[in-house]
Coordinates of C-alpha atoms in Angstrom, one line a residue:
M1 CA -15.0 33.8 -6.0
A2 CA -16.7 32.5 -9.3
K3 CA -18.0 28.8 -9.1
C4 CA -16.2 27.7 -12.1
T5 CA -12.5 29.1 -12.8
A6 CA -10.5 28.4 -15.9
V7 CA -6.5 29.3 -15.7
I8 CA -4.2 29.3 -18.4
D9 CA -0.5 29.1 -18.2
I10 CA 1.5 30.0 -21.0
G11 CA 4.9 28.2 -20.8
S12 CA 7.9 28.4 -23.2
N13 CA 7.2 24.9 -24.4
S14 CA 3.3 24.3 -23.8
M15 CA 0.3 26.2 -23.1
R16 CA -2.1 24.4 -20.5
M17 CA -5.5 25.3 -19.1
A18 CA -7.4 23.8 -16.3
V19 CA -11.0 24.7 -15.4
F20 CA -11.6 24.3 -11.7
Q21 CA -15.2 24.0 -10.2
K22 CA -15.9 24.7 -6.6
T23 CA -18.2 22.4 -4.5
S24 CA -18.0 24.2 -1.4
R25 CA -16.1 27.1 0.2
F26 CA -12.6 25.3 -0.2
A27 CA -13.5 22.0 -1.9
F28 CA -12.9 21.7 -5.9
H29 CA -12.3 19.3 -8.6
I30 CA -11.0 20.0 -12.1
L31 CA -13.6 19.7 -14.9
H32 CA -11.5 19.8 -17.8
E33 CA -7.7 20.1 -19.1
V34 CA -6.4 21.0 -22.2
K35 CA -2.7 21.3 -23.5
S36 CA -1.2 22.8 -26.6
S37 CA 2.6 22.4 -27.5
V38 CA 2.6 26.1 -29.0
R39 CA 6.2 26.6 -28.4
I40 CA 6.0 29.9 -28.0
S41 CA 9.6 30.3 -27.5
E42 CA 10.5 28.3 -30.7
N43 CA 13.8 29.8 -32.1
A44 CA 13.4 32.8 -29.8
Y45 CA 16.7 31.7 -27.9
K46 CA 18.7 31.8 -31.1
N47 CA 17.3 35.2 -32.1
E48 CA 18.1 37.2 -28.7
G49 CA 14.8 36.1 -27.3
F50 CA 12.5 37.7 -29.8
L51 CA 9.4 35.9 -30.0
Q52 CA 9.1 34.5 -33.6
S53 CA 5.8 35.3 -35.9
E54 CA 4.9 31.7 -36.5
A55 CA 5.1 30.8 -33.0
M56 CA 3.0 34.0 -32.0
D57 CA 0.5 33.0 -34.6
R58 CA 0.2 29.5 -33.2
T59 CA -0.4 30.6 -29.6
A60 CA -2.9 33.3 -30.6
Q61 CA -5.0 30.6 -32.3
A62 CA -4.7 28.0 -29.3
I63 CA -5.9 30.8 -26.9
G64 CA -8.9 31.4 -29.0
E65 CA -9.8 27.8 -28.8
F66 CA -8.8 27.5 -25.1
L67 CA -11.4 30.4 -24.5
S68 CA -14.1 28.7 -26.5
I69 CA -13.4 25.7 -24.2
A70 CA -13.8 27.7 -21.0
K71 CA -17.1 29.3 -22.1
S72 CA -18.4 25.8 -22.8
F73 CA -18.2 25.2 -18.9
D74 CA -19.5 28.8 -18.3
A75 CA -16.4 29.7 -16.6
R76 CA -17.2 33.2 -14.9
K77 CA -13.5 33.9 -14.3
I78 CA -10.4 33.3 -16.7
M79 CA -7.0 34.0 -15.3
C80 CA -4.0 33.9 -17.6
V81 CA -0.4 34.1 -16.7
A82 CA 2.8 33.8 -19.0
T83 CA 6.2 32.9 -17.9
S84 CA 9.9 32.7 -19.2
A85 CA 9.3 33.3 -22.8
L86 CA 7.3 36.1 -22.2
R87 CA 9.0 37.9 -19.4
D88 CA 12.4 37.5 -21.5
A89 CA 11.0 38.6 -25.0
P90 CA 11.9 42.2 -26.0
N91 CA 9.0 42.0 -28.3
S92 CA 6.4 40.8 -25.7
S93 CA 4.3 43.6 -25.4
T94 CA 3.4 43.4 -29.2
F95 CA 2.0 39.8 -28.4
L96 CA 0.3 41.1 -25.2
S97 CA -1.5 43.8 -27.2
R98 CA -2.4 41.1 -29.8
I99 CA -4.4 38.7 -27.5
K100 CA -6.1 41.7 -26.0
R101 CA -7.4 43.2 -29.3
E102 CA -8.2 39.7 -30.7
H103 CA -9.6 38.0 -27.7
N104 CA -10.1 40.6 -24.9
L105 CA -7.7 38.4 -22.8
S106 CA -5.2 40.2 -20.2
I107 CA -2.3 38.1 -19.9
K108 CA -0.1 38.6 -16.7
V109 CA 3.3 38.1 -17.1
I110 CA 4.9 36.8 -13.9
T111 CA 8.3 37.1 -12.6
G112 CA 10.4 33.9 -11.9
E113 CA 10.2 34.4 -7.9
R114 CA 6.3 34.5 -8.5
E115 CA 6.2 31.6 -10.6
A116 CA 8.3 29.8 -8.1
Y117 CA 5.8 30.8 -5.5
L118 CA 2.6 29.7 -7.1
G119 CA 4.0 26.2 -7.6
G120 CA 5.6 25.9 -4.1
M121 CA 2.5 27.0 -2.6
A122 CA 0.4 24.6 -4.6
C123 CA 2.8 21.9 -3.6
A124 CA 2.5 22.9 0.2
N125 CA -1.2 22.7 0.2
L126 CA -1.7 19.9 -2.1
L127 CA 1.0 17.3 -1.4
P128 CA 1.2 15.1 1.8
S129 CA 2.9 17.2 4.4
L130 CA 6.5 17.3 4.4
S131 CA 8.5 19.2 7.3
D132 CA 10.9 20.6 4.7
A133 CA 11.7 20.1 0.8
I134 CA 12.7 22.3 -2.1
T135 CA 10.2 22.2 -5.3
V136 CA 12.1 22.5 -8.8
D137 CA 9.8 23.4 -11.8
V138 CA 11.7 22.7 -14.9
G139 CA 10.2 24.6 -17.8
G140 CA 10.9 25.3 -21.3
G141 CA 12.7 28.7 -20.6
S142 CA 13.5 28.4 -17.0
S143 CA 13.6 26.8 -13.6
E144 CA 12.1 27.8 -10.4
F145 CA 12.9 26.6 -6.9
T146 CA 11.2 27.2 -3.8
L147 CA 12.3 26.1 -0.4
L148 CA 9.4 24.7 2.0
R149 CA 9.7 24.5 5.5
N150 CA 7.0 23.1 7.6
G151 CA 4.4 23.6 4.9
K152 CA 5.3 27.4 4.3
V153 CA 7.2 29.1 1.5
E154 CA 10.5 30.2 2.8
Q155 CA 12.9 31.2 -0.1
L156 CA 12.3 31.5 -4.1
F157 CA 14.7 31.3 -7.0
S158 CA 14.5 31.3 -10.4
L159 CA 17.3 30.3 -13.1
N160 CA 17.3 30.8 -17.0
V161 CA 17.8 27.1 -17.2
G162 CA 15.0 25.5 -19.2
T163 CA 14.3 22.7 -21.8
V164 CA 13.8 24.6 -24.8
R165 CA 16.5 27.1 -24.1
I166 CA 18.9 24.2 -23.7
K167 CA 17.8 22.4 -26.5
E168 CA 18.4 25.5 -29.0
L169 CA 21.5 26.7 -27.5
F170 CA 23.3 23.4 -27.0
F171 CA 21.5 20.0 -28.1
D172 CA 20.7 21.6 -31.5
R173 CA 24.6 21.7 -31.8
D174 CA 25.2 18.1 -30.2
D175 CA 27.2 20.2 -27.4
V176 CA 26.0 18.2 -24.5
E177 CA 29.6 19.2 -22.4
G178 CA 28.3 22.7 -23.1
A179 CA 25.0 22.3 -21.6
I180 CA 26.3 20.7 -18.5
A181 CA 28.8 23.6 -18.0
Y182 CA 25.9 26.2 -18.6
I183 CA 23.7 24.4 -16.2
D184 CA 26.3 23.8 -13.5
E185 CA 27.2 27.4 -13.8
A186 CA 23.5 28.5 -13.3
L187 CA 23.1 26.2 -10.3
K188 CA 26.0 28.0 -8.4
Q189 CA 23.7 30.7 -7.7
L190 CA 21.7 28.6 -5.5
P191 CA 22.4 28.5 -1.6
P192 CA 22.6 25.1 0.0
F193 CA 19.1 24.0 0.9
D194 CA 19.8 21.4 3.7
T195 CA 17.1 19.0 2.9
D196 CA 16.7 15.6 1.3
T197 CA 13.3 15.7 -0.3
M198 CA 13.0 17.3 -4.1
I199 CA 9.5 17.9 -5.3
G200 CA 9.7 17.8 -9.1
I201 CA 7.1 20.0 -11.0
G202 CA 6.9 20.5 -14.5
G203 CA 6.2 18.4 -17.9
S204 CA 9.7 17.0 -17.9
F205 CA 9.5 15.7 -14.5
R206 CA 6.0 14.4 -15.0
A207 CA 7.0 12.5 -18.2
L208 CA 10.0 11.0 -16.7
T209 CA 7.8 9.9 -13.6
R210 CA 5.2 8.5 -16.0
A211 CA 7.8 6.5 -17.6
V212 CA 9.4 5.2 -14.6
M213 CA 5.9 3.9 -13.2
K214 CA 4.9 2.2 -16.4
K215 CA 8.4 0.3 -16.5
E216 CA 7.9 -0.8 -12.9
E217 CA 4.3 -1.5 -13.5
Y218 CA 3.3 0.5 -10.6
P219 CA -0.5 -0.3 -9.3
L220 CA -1.6 3.3 -8.6
K221 CA -2.4 5.1 -11.7
K222 CA -1.5 8.5 -10.0
L223 CA 1.5 10.9 -10.7
H224 CA 0.8 13.1 -8.0
A225 CA 2.8 12.1 -4.7
Y226 CA 4.8 9.1 -6.5
T227 CA 8.1 8.9 -4.5
T228 CA 11.2 7.3 -5.8
D229 CA 15.1 7.6 -4.8
E230 CA 17.6 9.5 -6.3
A231 CA 19.5 6.6 -7.6
S232 CA 16.7 5.2 -9.6
F233 CA 15.7 8.3 -11.0
L234 CA 19.5 8.9 -12.0
H235 CA 19.6 5.6 -13.6
F236 CA 16.7 6.1 -15.8
S237 CA 17.7 9.5 -16.7
E238 CA 20.9 8.3 -18.1
Q239 CA 19.3 5.8 -20.0
I240 CA 17.0 8.5 -21.4
L241 CA 20.2 10.5 -22.4
S242 CA 21.8 7.7 -24.3
A243 CA 18.6 6.5 -26.0
G244 CA 17.6 6.9 -29.7
S245 CA 13.9 7.7 -31.1
K246 CA 13.3 3.7 -31.0
K247 CA 14.7 3.2 -27.3
L248 CA 12.7 6.2 -26.0
R249 CA 9.5 4.6 -27.2
S250 CA 10.5 1.5 -25.4
L251 CA 11.2 3.6 -22.3
F252 CA 7.6 4.8 -22.4
I253 CA 8.5 8.7 -23.4
K254 CA 5.8 10.2 -25.9
P255 CA 6.9 11.1 -29.4
D256 CA 6.0 15.0 -28.6
R257 CA 8.4 14.8 -25.8
F258 CA 11.3 13.5 -27.9
D259 CA 13.0 16.8 -28.6
T260 CA 12.9 18.2 -25.0
I261 CA 13.1 14.9 -23.0
K262 CA 16.8 14.7 -23.1
P263 CA 17.5 18.3 -22.4
G264 CA 15.0 17.9 -19.4
A265 CA 16.6 14.7 -18.1
L266 CA 20.0 16.6 -18.2
I267 CA 18.7 19.5 -16.2
L268 CA 17.2 17.6 -13.4
E269 CA 20.4 15.1 -13.4
R270 CA 22.4 18.2 -12.7
I271 CA 20.2 19.5 -10.3
I272 CA 19.7 16.3 -8.2
R273 CA 23.4 16.0 -8.2
H274 CA 23.9 19.7 -7.1
T275 CA 21.4 19.5 -4.2
Q276 CA 22.3 16.2 -3.2
V277 CA 18.7 15.2 -2.4
K278 CA 18.0 11.5 -1.7
T279 CA 14.0 11.2 -2.3
L280 CA 12.1 12.5 -5.1
V281 CA 8.3 13.4 -5.2
C282 CA 6.4 14.0 -8.0
S283 CA 3.8 17.1 -8.0
G284 CA 0.8 16.8 -10.3
V285 CA 0.2 20.4 -9.5
G286 CA 2.0 23.5 -9.9
V287 CA 1.4 27.1 -11.5
R288 CA -2.1 26.7 -12.6
E289 CA -3.1 25.4 -9.2
G290 CA -1.2 28.0 -7.5
V291 CA -3.0 30.5 -9.5
F292 CA -6.3 28.9 -8.5
L293 CA -5.3 28.7 -4.9
S294 CA -4.2 32.1 -4.6
D295 CA -7.5 33.3 -5.5
L296 CA -9.4 30.6 -3.5
L297 CA -7.3 31.2 -0.2
R298 CA -6.5 34.9 -0.7
N299 CA -8.3 35.6 2.8
S300 CA -6.9 32.5 4.5
G301 CA -2.8 33.1 4.2
D302 CA -2.7 30.8 1.1
R303 CA -3.3 27.9 3.4
F304 CA -6.3 25.6 3.7
P305 CA -7.7 25.2 7.2
A306 CA -5.6 22.7 9.5
N307 CA -6.8 19.2 8.8
Y308 CA -8.6 20.2 5.9
N309 CA -8.5 17.9 2.7
P310 CA -10.2 19.4 -0.5
S311 CA -10.5 15.8 -2.3
V312 CA -12.5 14.4 0.7
R313 CA -14.5 17.3 0.8
Y314 CA -15.4 17.2 -2.7
L315 CA -16.4 13.5 -2.6
L316 CA -18.8 14.5 0.3
D317 CA -20.1 17.5 -1.4
T318 CA -20.8 15.4 -4.6
Y319 CA -21.6 11.9 -3.5
G320 CA -22.3 12.3 0.1
L321 CA -26.0 13.3 0.1
H322 CA -26.7 10.4 2.5
S323 CA -23.8 10.4 4.6
T324 CA -25.2 11.0 8.0
H325 CA -24.8 7.3 8.9
A326 CA -21.3 7.4 7.6
Q327 CA -20.4 10.6 10.0
Q328 CA -21.7 8.4 12.8
C329 CA -19.4 5.5 11.7
A330 CA -16.6 7.8 11.9
H331 CA -17.4 8.6 15.3
L332 CA -17.8 5.0 16.3
S333 CA -14.7 3.8 14.6
K334 CA -12.6 6.5 16.2
R335 CA -13.7 5.2 19.7
L336 CA -13.2 1.6 18.8
F337 CA -9.8 2.4 17.4
E338 CA -8.8 4.3 20.5
L339 CA -10.3 1.3 22.6
L340 CA -8.6 -1.4 20.7
H341 CA -5.8 -0.6 18.3
V342 CA -3.1 -1.7 21.3
S343 CA -4.7 -5.2 21.8
L344 CA -4.9 -5.7 18.0
G345 CA -1.3 -4.3 17.4
I346 CA -2.6 -1.8 15.1
A347 CA -0.1 1.2 15.0
P348 CA -1.6 4.8 15.9
R349 CA -0.8 6.4 12.6
F350 CA -3.7 4.3 11.0
Q351 CA -6.4 6.1 12.7
Q352 CA -6.4 8.9 9.9
E353 CA -6.9 6.3 7.3
L354 CA -9.5 4.7 9.3
S355 CA -11.4 7.9 9.9
V356 CA -11.5 9.1 6.0
A357 CA -12.7 5.5 4.9
A358 CA -15.5 5.9 7.5
K359 CA -16.7 9.4 6.1
L360 CA -16.6 7.9 2.7
L361 CA -18.3 4.8 3.3
S362 CA -21.6 5.7 1.8
I363 CA -20.4 7.6 -1.1
G364 CA -21.2 4.6 -3.6
V365 CA -24.7 4.5 -2.6
D366 CA -25.5 7.8 -4.8
V367 CA -24.1 5.9 -7.8
R368 CA -26.0 2.7 -7.1
Y369 CA -26.9 1.1 -3.9
Y370 CA -26.3 -2.5 -5.1
A371 CA -22.7 -3.3 -4.5
Y372 CA -22.0 0.3 -3.2
Q373 CA -19.1 -0.8 -1.6
R374 CA -17.4 -1.3 -5.1
H375 CA -18.6 2.3 -6.2
S376 CA -17.1 3.8 -3.1
H377 CA -13.9 2.0 -3.4
Y378 CA -13.6 3.1 -7.1
L379 CA -14.6 6.7 -6.2
A380 CA -12.0 6.9 -3.8
M381 CA -9.4 5.2 -5.5
N382 CA -9.7 7.5 -8.6
T383 CA -10.7 11.1 -7.0
L384 CA -8.7 11.0 -3.6
D385 CA -5.7 13.1 -5.1
Y386 CA -4.6 15.7 -2.7
A387 CA -2.7 15.8 0.8
L388 CA -2.7 12.0 1.1
N389 CA 0.5 9.9 0.0
H390 CA -0.2 6.7 -2.2
S391 CA -0.1 4.2 0.5
Q392 CA -2.9 6.2 2.4
I393 CA -4.9 6.1 -1.1
A394 CA -4.8 2.3 -1.5
L395 CA -5.6 1.6 1.8
I396 CA -8.5 4.1 2.2
S397 CA -9.9 2.8 -1.0
H398 CA -9.6 -0.7 0.0
L399 CA -11.1 -0.6 3.6
L400 CA -14.3 0.4 1.5
L401 CA -14.4 -2.7 0.0
F402 CA -16.6 -5.4 1.6
K403 CA -17.8 -9.0 1.0
K404 CA -20.0 -11.2 3.5
G405 CA -18.0 -13.8 5.3
H406 CA -14.5 -12.9 3.8
T407 CA -11.6 -10.8 5.4
L408 CA -10.3 -7.9 3.3
S409 CA -7.0 -9.6 2.6
E410 CA -9.4 -12.6 0.8
I411 CA -10.7 -10.0 -1.7
I412 CA -7.9 -7.5 -2.0
S413 CA -7.0 -6.1 -5.5
K414 CA -4.1 -7.8 -6.9
G415 CA -0.9 -6.0 -7.3
Y416 CA -1.1 -3.4 -4.4
G417 CA 0.6 -5.4 -1.7
S418 CA 3.8 -2.8 -1.7
L419 CA 1.3 -0.2 -0.8
L420 CA -0.8 -1.8 1.8
P421 CA 0.2 -2.7 5.3
E422 CA 0.5 -6.1 6.6
K423 CA -2.4 -8.7 6.4
A424 CA -3.1 -8.5 10.2
T425 CA -3.3 -4.8 10.1
L426 CA -5.2 -4.8 6.9
D427 CA -7.9 -7.2 8.4
A428 CA -8.1 -5.4 11.8
L429 CA -9.0 -2.2 10.2
S430 CA -11.6 -3.3 8.0
A431 CA -13.2 -5.2 10.8
L432 CA -13.3 -2.2 13.1
L433 CA -14.7 0.0 10.1
W434 CA -17.6 -2.3 9.2
L435 CA -18.2 -3.4 12.7
S436 CA -19.1 0.4 13.5
H437 CA -21.2 0.0 10.4
I438 CA -23.3 -3.0 11.6
L439 CA -23.3 -1.7 15.4
L440 CA -25.2 1.4 13.8
A441 CA -27.4 -0.7 11.5
S442 CA -30.9 0.9 13.1
R443 CA -29.2 4.3 12.0
V444 CA -28.9 5.8 15.5
N445 CA -26.3 8.2 16.7
A446 CA -23.1 6.7 17.7
S447 CA -23.4 8.4 21.3
E448 CA -26.3 5.9 21.9
I449 CA -23.6 2.7 21.7
S450 CA -21.6 2.1 24.7
L451 CA -18.2 0.7 24.6
T452 CA -16.0 -0.8 27.3
L453 CA -13.1 -3.4 27.4
E454 CA -13.3 -5.7 30.2
D455 CA -11.1 -8.6 30.8
G456 CA -9.9 -8.6 27.3
S457 CA -13.7 -8.5 25.9
L458 CA -15.2 -5.8 24.0
M459 CA -18.6 -5.1 25.7
V460 CA -21.2 -3.2 23.6
S461 CA -24.4 -2.0 24.8
G462 CA -27.3 0.0 23.5
K463 CA -30.9 0.1 23.1
H464 CA -31.0 -0.6 19.5
L465 CA -29.0 -3.6 18.8
Y466 CA -31.2 -6.2 17.1
L467 CA -30.3 -5.7 13.8
A468 CA -26.6 -5.4 14.5
R469 CA -26.8 -8.8 16.4
E470 CA -28.4 -10.3 13.5
Q471 CA -25.9 -8.9 10.9
L472 CA -22.5 -9.8 13.1
K473 CA -22.5 -13.1 11.2
N474 CA -21.5 -11.2 8.1
I475 CA -18.1 -10.0 9.1
I476 CA -15.2 -11.8 10.4
L477 CA -13.4 -10.3 13.6
P478 CA -9.9 -10.7 14.6
E479 CA -9.1 -14.0 16.4
N480 CA -8.3 -11.9 19.8
L481 CA -11.4 -9.7 19.8
I482 CA -14.1 -10.9 21.8
L483 CA -17.2 -9.1 21.3
I484 CA -20.1 -9.3 23.6
L485 CA -23.4 -7.3 23.0
K486 CA -25.5 -6.5 26.1
D487 CA -29.1 -5.4 26.1

């Protein structure tokens, strides 16, 4: 696979491109994203699906500039897919031939089922693990549904219900009741999904989620994996549906969404009521990531290896040039956790976050040694995107902060309380992480440190503990943890 790959997704409403760069076999990050509201399906649904000349001209011009951007990143592979508008249009071949002739770009028009698969597969790989869920991708011309069971795609469905389609057929005529009847009739084609969780993909769901997050002043600036309940989402959707332009602005809806956000909110409201889901998860990934992953993971069944996290690996590939010490800290902190988590009252589930934080302990050093803990915190907070929920990201990132003579709860960033564990757990996890760092101050292997629990005291022995003994004064251990260093 090319090291740098560009993926273009031509939707009915918007055309988007993401430029992905690999940093190792399965690790990657996004170098660039660009979006253009080309509205290739504009006025098509009023004209028996035929693409209109002006819309095709806009899209062709935007494609040329997208390709120029891809070239600037030296993208060796460019993959372009098109969805509802082009698969429905009787004159799509005219447009496809034009793009091939003008830009030497082959556009692959994918079926609704393939579109559903790509979005669902991206969610299965890049969202926190869910035992079962349905993904719902509301686009401009259609909506795709994928049933996920134990991280695998099981069922695929595509319905001709999309924001631009509903806008042109109903909202432009102020026929909201007709839109509801049309949507509800289409939803009858879906089987019962028997799941309480819906994963929202696509611009409408993300726009609504972004607005909800701003309204509630949510501390973490990440759409991906944001979770809410159906009652809150439906209440906000009702506000959107009854709002004028001025009110939409106050609800944090961007002007370029004004004409499609109401059809989008209505479609999502009818889907939520029909499926009776209770938990809603926002996905920041979709068809573009699915196209990229289908290439990246083509020899591994479209799945990452077990317990693999591409965001963690990307950070280590890019900023972990001096991560040997951090790897040893991960080994030692795991042993400390297994030995002490019961006596310290830490739930076993927090071992994963402690392990990831230990591995990322030194990433800030490659930015600048002085105050490297703050750099590590910043990088983790802003770069841990995939396969972790928001509470995990907040905890891992904050564990990387350190200030001599202070507990973590004393230096924690304001506003994150709802995402972090209680004070005692937070401080205990931080103490274990930085204790492992101090016990390895002489940069020896973790295997050279002996740990035993005797009569409630942690006994530590090893040949190279002089510096550790000296630096222990820098951390505050939990009150019920008695530490004894033995020569």
